[in-house]
mmCIF file of C-alpha atoms in Angstrom:
data_model
loop_
_atom_site.group_PDB
_atom_site.id
_atom_site.type_symbol
_atom_site.label_atom_id
_atom_site.label_comp_id
_atom_site.label_asym_id
_atom_site.label_seq_id
_atom_site.Cartn_x
_atom_site.Cartn_y
_atom_site.Cartn_z
ATOM 1 C CA LYS A 1 120.978 93.118 91.390
ATOM 2 C CA GLN A 2 119.245 96.340 90.419
ATOM 3 C CA GLU A 3 118.016 98.380 93.359
ATOM 4 C CA VAL A 4 115.870 101.464 92.983
ATOM 5 C CA THR A 5 115.632 103.994 95.791
ATOM 6 C CA GLN A 6 113.494 107.095 96.074
ATOM 7 C CA ILE A 7 114.176 110.088 98.281
ATOM 8 C CA PRO A 8 112.426 111.516 100.182
ATOM 9 C CA ALA A 9 110.041 108.799 101.350
ATOM 10 C CA ALA A 10 107.465 111.452 102.195
ATOM 11 C CA LEU A 11 107.113 115.137 101.395
ATOM 12 C CA SER A 12 104.630 117.805 102.441
ATOM 13 C CA VAL A 13 104.595 121.174 100.693
ATOM 14 C CA PRO A 14 102.256 124.161 100.495
ATOM 15 C CA GLU A 15 100.284 124.666 97.318
ATOM 16 C CA GLY A 16 102.152 126.528 94.585
ATOM 17 C CA GLU A 17 105.636 125.296 95.417
ATOM 18 C CA ASN A 18 107.923 123.742 92.859
ATOM 19 C CA LEU A 19 109.334 120.414 94.005
ATOM 20 C CA VAL A 20 111.757 117.681 93.013
ATOM 21 C CA LEU A 21 111.447 113.958 93.624
ATOM 22 C CA ASN A 22 114.548 111.817 93.347
ATOM 23 C CA CYS A 23 115.094 108.288 92.061
ATOM 24 C CA SER A 24 118.411 106.407 92.209
ATOM 25 C CA PHE A 25 119.278 103.092 90.591
ATOM 26 C CA THR A 26 122.375 100.937 91.004
ATOM 27 C CA ASP A 27 122.693 99.420 87.518
ATOM 28 C CA SER A 28 123.148 102.022 84.764
ATOM 29 C CA ALA A 29 122.347 99.542 81.971
ATOM 30 C CA ILE A 30 118.744 100.564 81.830
ATOM 31 C CA TYR A 31 116.476 100.272 78.796
ATOM 32 C CA ASN A 32 114.075 102.931 79.989
ATOM 33 C CA LEU A 33 112.703 104.567 83.131
ATOM 34 C CA GLN A 34 109.079 105.318 83.858
ATOM 35 C CA TRP A 35 107.453 107.553 86.464
ATOM 36 C CA PHE A 36 104.056 106.607 87.832
ATOM 37 C CA ARG A 37 101.500 108.130 90.129
ATOM 38 C CA GLN A 38 99.380 106.053 92.509
ATOM 39 C CA ASP A 39 96.378 107.404 94.354
ATOM 40 C CA PRO A 40 95.410 105.674 97.620
ATOM 41 C CA GLY A 41 93.927 102.231 96.992
ATOM 42 C CA LYS A 42 94.174 102.667 93.231
ATOM 43 C CA GLY A 43 96.249 101.372 90.353
ATOM 44 C CA LEU A 44 99.157 103.166 88.709
ATOM 45 C CA THR A 45 98.961 105.965 86.190
ATOM 46 C CA SER A 46 101.909 106.423 83.863
ATOM 47 C CA LEU A 47 103.261 109.987 83.948
ATOM 48 C CA LEU A 48 106.442 110.019 81.883
ATOM 49 C CA LEU A 49 108.627 107.525 80.058
ATOM 50 C CA ILE A 50 112.298 108.232 79.352
ATOM 51 C CA GLN A 51 114.207 105.994 76.963
ATOM 52 C CA SER A 52 117.863 105.300 77.732
ATOM 53 C CA SER A 53 118.950 107.566 74.869
ATOM 54 C CA GLN A 54 116.969 110.532 76.198
ATOM 55 C CA ARG A 55 117.888 113.073 78.866
ATOM 56 C CA GLU A 56 114.459 114.389 79.753
ATOM 57 C CA GLN A 57 110.744 114.322 79.045
ATOM 58 C CA THR A 58 108.089 116.927 79.737
ATOM 59 C CA SER A 59 104.336 116.758 80.123
ATOM 60 C CA GLY A 60 102.492 119.833 81.318
ATOM 61 C CA ARG A 61 103.812 120.805 84.753
ATOM 62 C CA LEU A 62 105.946 117.660 84.968
ATOM 63 C CA ASN A 63 109.530 117.281 83.832
ATOM 64 C CA ALA A 64 111.588 114.129 84.285
ATOM 65 C CA SER A 65 115.321 113.945 83.726
ATOM 66 C CA LEU A 66 117.639 110.968 83.391
ATOM 67 C CA ASP A 67 121.368 110.747 84.092
ATOM 68 C CA LYS A 68 122.427 107.165 83.498
ATOM 69 C CA SER A 69 126.072 107.718 84.385
ATOM 70 C CA SER A 70 125.178 108.801 87.911
ATOM 71 C CA GLY A 71 122.234 106.418 88.196
ATOM 72 C CA ARG A 72 119.684 109.141 88.867
ATOM 73 C CA SER A 73 116.381 110.464 87.669
ATOM 74 C CA THR A 74 114.419 113.420 88.971
ATOM 75 C CA LEU A 75 110.771 114.323 88.623
ATOM 76 C CA TYR A 76 110.147 118.057 88.767
ATOM 77 C CA ILE A 77 106.619 119.251 89.543
ATOM 78 C CA ALA A 78 105.973 122.941 88.912
ATOM 79 C CA ALA A 79 103.373 125.000 90.770
ATOM 80 C CA SER A 80 102.115 122.092 92.843
ATOM 81 C CA GLN A 81 98.385 121.662 93.481
ATOM 82 C CA PRO A 82 96.434 119.679 96.105
ATOM 83 C CA GLY A 83 95.388 117.325 93.308
ATOM 84 C CA ASP A 84 99.031 116.325 92.918
ATOM 85 C CA SER A 85 98.873 114.574 96.298
ATOM 86 C CA ALA A 86 99.662 110.910 95.690
ATOM 87 C CA THR A 87 102.490 108.374 95.844
ATOM 88 C CA TYR A 88 105.022 108.762 93.049
ATOM 89 C CA LEU A 89 106.913 105.687 91.891
ATOM 90 C CA CYS A 90 109.832 105.387 89.541
ATOM 91 C CA ALA A 91 110.601 102.120 87.804
ATOM 92 C CA VAL A 92 113.440 100.963 85.570
ATOM 93 C CA ARG A 93 113.619 98.368 82.862
ATOM 94 C CA LEU A 94 116.991 96.732 82.182
ATOM 95 C CA TRP A 95 118.605 95.728 78.908
ATOM 96 C CA GLY A 96 118.440 91.955 78.652
ATOM 97 C CA ALA A 97 115.417 91.810 80.956
ATOM 98 C CA THR A 98 113.050 94.155 79.196
ATOM 99 C CA ASN A 99 110.058 92.177 80.384
ATOM 100 C CA LYS A 100 110.702 93.209 83.971
ATOM 101 C CA LEU A 101 109.992 96.578 85.597
ATOM 102 C CA ILE A 102 111.821 97.188 88.878
ATOM 103 C CA PHE A 103 110.055 99.621 91.157
ATOM 104 C CA GLY A 104 111.428 102.120 93.590
ATOM 105 C CA THR A 105 110.247 102.556 97.136
ATOM 106 C CA GLY A 106 107.994 105.508 96.339
ATOM 107 C CA THR A 107 107.571 109.082 97.559
ATOM 108 C CA LEU A 108 104.333 110.034 99.303
ATOM 109 C CA LEU A 109 103.528 113.629 98.369
ATOM 110 C CA ALA A 110 101.028 115.817 100.206
ATOM 111 C CA VAL A 111 100.285 119.280 98.820
ATOM 112 C CA GLN A 112 98.582 121.444 101.410
ATOM 113 C CA PRO A 113 95.967 123.962 100.221
ATOM 114 C CA SER B 1 98.131 103.153 74.953
ATOM 115 C CA ALA B 2 96.302 100.326 76.686
ATOM 116 C CA VAL B 3 93.328 100.483 79.020
ATOM 117 C CA ILE B 4 93.147 97.655 81.526
ATOM 118 C CA SER B 5 90.180 96.530 83.588
ATOM 119 C CA GLN B 6 90.149 94.061 86.465
ATOM 120 C CA LYS B 7 87.451 92.108 88.229
ATOM 121 C CA PRO B 8 86.704 92.028 91.096
ATOM 122 C CA SER B 9 87.847 95.411 92.377
ATOM 123 C CA ARG B 10 87.913 94.087 95.918
ATOM 124 C CA ASP B 11 86.999 91.006 97.881
ATOM 125 C CA ILE B 12 87.070 89.643 101.384
ATOM 126 C CA CYS B 13 87.826 85.934 101.501
ATOM 127 C CA GLN B 14 88.176 83.289 104.142
ATOM 128 C CA ARG B 15 91.408 81.492 104.892
ATOM 129 C CA GLY B 16 91.894 78.360 102.799
ATOM 130 C CA THR B 17 89.730 79.439 99.861
ATOM 131 C CA SER B 18 90.809 80.584 96.394
ATOM 132 C CA LEU B 19 90.053 83.713 94.374
ATOM 133 C CA THR B 20 90.425 84.217 90.639
ATOM 134 C CA ILE B 21 91.109 87.732 89.369
ATOM 135 C CA GLN B 22 90.347 88.617 85.769
ATOM 136 C CA CYS B 23 92.229 91.110 83.651
ATOM 137 C CA GLN B 24 91.057 92.493 80.310
ATOM 138 C CA VAL B 25 93.087 94.762 78.016
ATOM 139 C CA ASP B 26 91.379 96.860 75.359
ATOM 140 C CA SER B 27 93.993 95.995 72.732
ATOM 141 C CA GLN B 28 96.253 93.084 71.869
ATOM 142 C CA VAL B 29 99.492 93.157 73.825
ATOM 143 C CA THR B 30 102.502 90.899 73.734
ATOM 144 C CA MET B 31 103.341 91.005 77.415
ATOM 145 C CA MET B 32 101.038 90.834 80.407
ATOM 146 C CA PHE B 33 102.138 90.728 84.029
ATOM 147 C CA TRP B 34 100.796 90.266 87.532
ATOM 148 C CA TYR B 35 102.111 92.328 90.446
ATOM 149 C CA ARG B 36 101.444 92.292 94.161
ATOM 150 C CA GLN B 37 101.515 95.330 96.417
ATOM 151 C CA GLN B 38 101.468 94.531 100.095
ATOM 152 C CA PRO B 39 100.284 97.201 102.527
ATOM 153 C CA GLY B 40 102.675 100.140 102.618
ATOM 154 C CA GLN B 41 105.038 98.502 100.130
ATOM 155 C CA SER B 42 106.052 99.028 96.546
ATOM 156 C CA LEU B 43 105.133 96.632 93.738
ATOM 157 C CA THR B 44 106.595 93.148 93.374
ATOM 158 C CA LEU B 45 106.374 91.182 90.139
ATOM 159 C CA ILE B 46 104.663 87.808 90.597
ATOM 160 C CA ALA B 47 104.899 86.464 87.059
ATOM 161 C CA THR B 48 104.806 87.164 83.359
ATOM 162 C CA ALA B 49 101.684 85.742 81.742
ATOM 163 C CA ASN B 50 102.673 84.114 78.454
ATOM 164 C CA GLN B 51 100.074 83.595 75.765
ATOM 165 C CA GLY B 52 99.724 79.921 74.917
ATOM 166 C CA SER B 53 102.312 78.677 77.396
ATOM 167 C CA GLU B 54 103.025 78.471 81.095
ATOM 168 C CA ALA B 55 103.628 81.682 83.007
ATOM 169 C CA THR B 56 107.145 82.680 84.051
ATOM 170 C CA TYR B 57 107.308 83.103 87.830
ATOM 171 C CA GLU B 58 109.662 85.297 89.818
ATOM 172 C CA SER B 59 111.664 84.006 92.719
ATOM 173 C CA GLY B 60 109.438 83.360 95.693
ATOM 174 C CA PHE B 61 106.275 82.744 93.680
ATOM 175 C CA VAL B 62 105.098 79.310 92.531
ATOM 176 C CA ILE B 63 102.489 78.053 90.126
ATOM 177 C CA ASP B 64 100.645 75.992 92.721
ATOM 178 C CA LYS B 65 99.970 79.096 94.787
ATOM 179 C CA PHE B 66 99.414 81.576 91.924
ATOM 180 C CA PRO B 67 98.196 79.731 88.816
ATOM 181 C CA ILE B 68 97.910 82.038 85.824
ATOM 182 C CA SER B 69 96.103 81.654 82.543
ATOM 183 C CA ARG B 70 96.492 83.657 79.333
ATOM 184 C CA PRO B 71 94.255 82.235 76.631
ATOM 185 C CA ASN B 72 94.704 85.139 74.191
ATOM 186 C CA LEU B 73 96.454 88.484 73.703
ATOM 187 C CA THR B 74 93.911 90.539 75.638
ATOM 188 C CA PHE B 75 92.934 88.456 78.670
ATOM 189 C CA SER B 76 94.566 86.859 81.691
ATOM 190 C CA THR B 77 93.569 85.464 85.065
ATOM 191 C CA LEU B 78 95.454 85.110 88.332
ATOM 192 C CA THR B 79 94.252 82.715 91.009
ATOM 193 C CA VAL B 80 95.365 83.115 94.600
ATOM 194 C CA SER B 81 95.052 79.619 96.047
ATOM 195 C CA ASN B 82 94.659 78.336 99.590
ATOM 196 C CA MET B 83 94.702 81.873 100.904
ATOM 197 C CA SER B 84 96.102 83.002 104.230
ATOM 198 C CA PRO B 85 96.026 86.458 105.854
ATOM 199 C CA GLU B 86 99.549 87.060 104.465
ATOM 200 C CA ASP B 87 98.011 87.110 100.971
ATOM 201 C CA SER B 88 96.086 90.279 101.813
ATOM 202 C CA SER B 89 97.372 92.722 99.210
ATOM 203 C CA ILE B 90 96.481 94.667 96.123
ATOM 204 C CA TYR B 91 96.968 92.554 93.003
ATOM 205 C CA LEU B 92 97.612 94.498 89.818
ATOM 206 C CA CYS B 93 97.477 93.386 86.218
ATOM 207 C CA SER B 94 99.831 95.106 83.818
ATOM 208 C CA ALA B 95 100.546 95.193 80.097
ATOM 209 C CA TYR B 96 103.556 96.336 78.102
ATOM 210 C CA SER B 97 102.778 98.171 74.882
ATOM 211 C CA SER B 98 104.823 100.589 72.764
ATOM 212 C CA TYR B 99 107.666 100.717 75.293
ATOM 213 C CA GLU B 100 105.343 101.766 78.126
ATOM 214 C CA GLN B 101 103.827 99.755 80.917
ATOM 215 C CA TYR B 102 100.181 100.185 81.831
ATOM 216 C CA PHE B 103 98.374 99.036 84.942
ATOM 217 C CA GLY B 104 94.868 98.054 85.844
ATOM 218 C CA PRO B 105 93.043 99.587 88.825
ATOM 219 C CA GLY B 106 93.987 96.660 91.051
ATOM 220 C CA THR B 107 92.098 94.108 93.120
ATOM 221 C CA ARG B 108 92.173 94.703 96.850
ATOM 222 C CA LEU B 109 92.113 91.328 98.593
ATOM 223 C CA THR B 110 91.540 90.880 102.306
ATOM 224 C CA VAL B 111 91.876 87.408 103.786
ATOM 225 C CA THR B 112 90.287 86.775 107.172
#
């Protein structure tokens, strides 16, 4: 059974810091991995999608990497801003079950001005 | 990409009643899903809404409690039946398009 874990569960940093959020998954047979952002009481916003054949994706100040062999993905946020404060979720989709997205436990990020 | 809207955005309901949540996607999509997010928790898949056939439910979720309709490729409804306080959650509609998954803004349900 695929399990997805995110570390840390919560993180507080001062504005301007670079930070890394971690996502671990137990089954390396993933089809793709997606990072989302969720603001309090809101739905999810897709940030980055990494296909199983890719090693990383970049969008603005965000960079996500994927290492299937070790079962890990990281989300790097450069020059953090208070507007980055949110819960960040990673989710994996497995080969053979591509209709199902398995979510991690989430990291609650607070960027202090 | 796909833009998803949901109605209602929130509701407060009494125990024993039912609520139907509507989900509209701005483009035709093959796969639509319903998720539940209980307070302080991550998302759990309730079911896959299949166009023209019965929904596929995940373990722990049954059709009698969460009937789902999907009459076409852009619309789906989820009904939460015979509600109890344990059903208080955010319910999110989702669609899979071009390898990415998109989510609606969610419906915040409180059962008293």
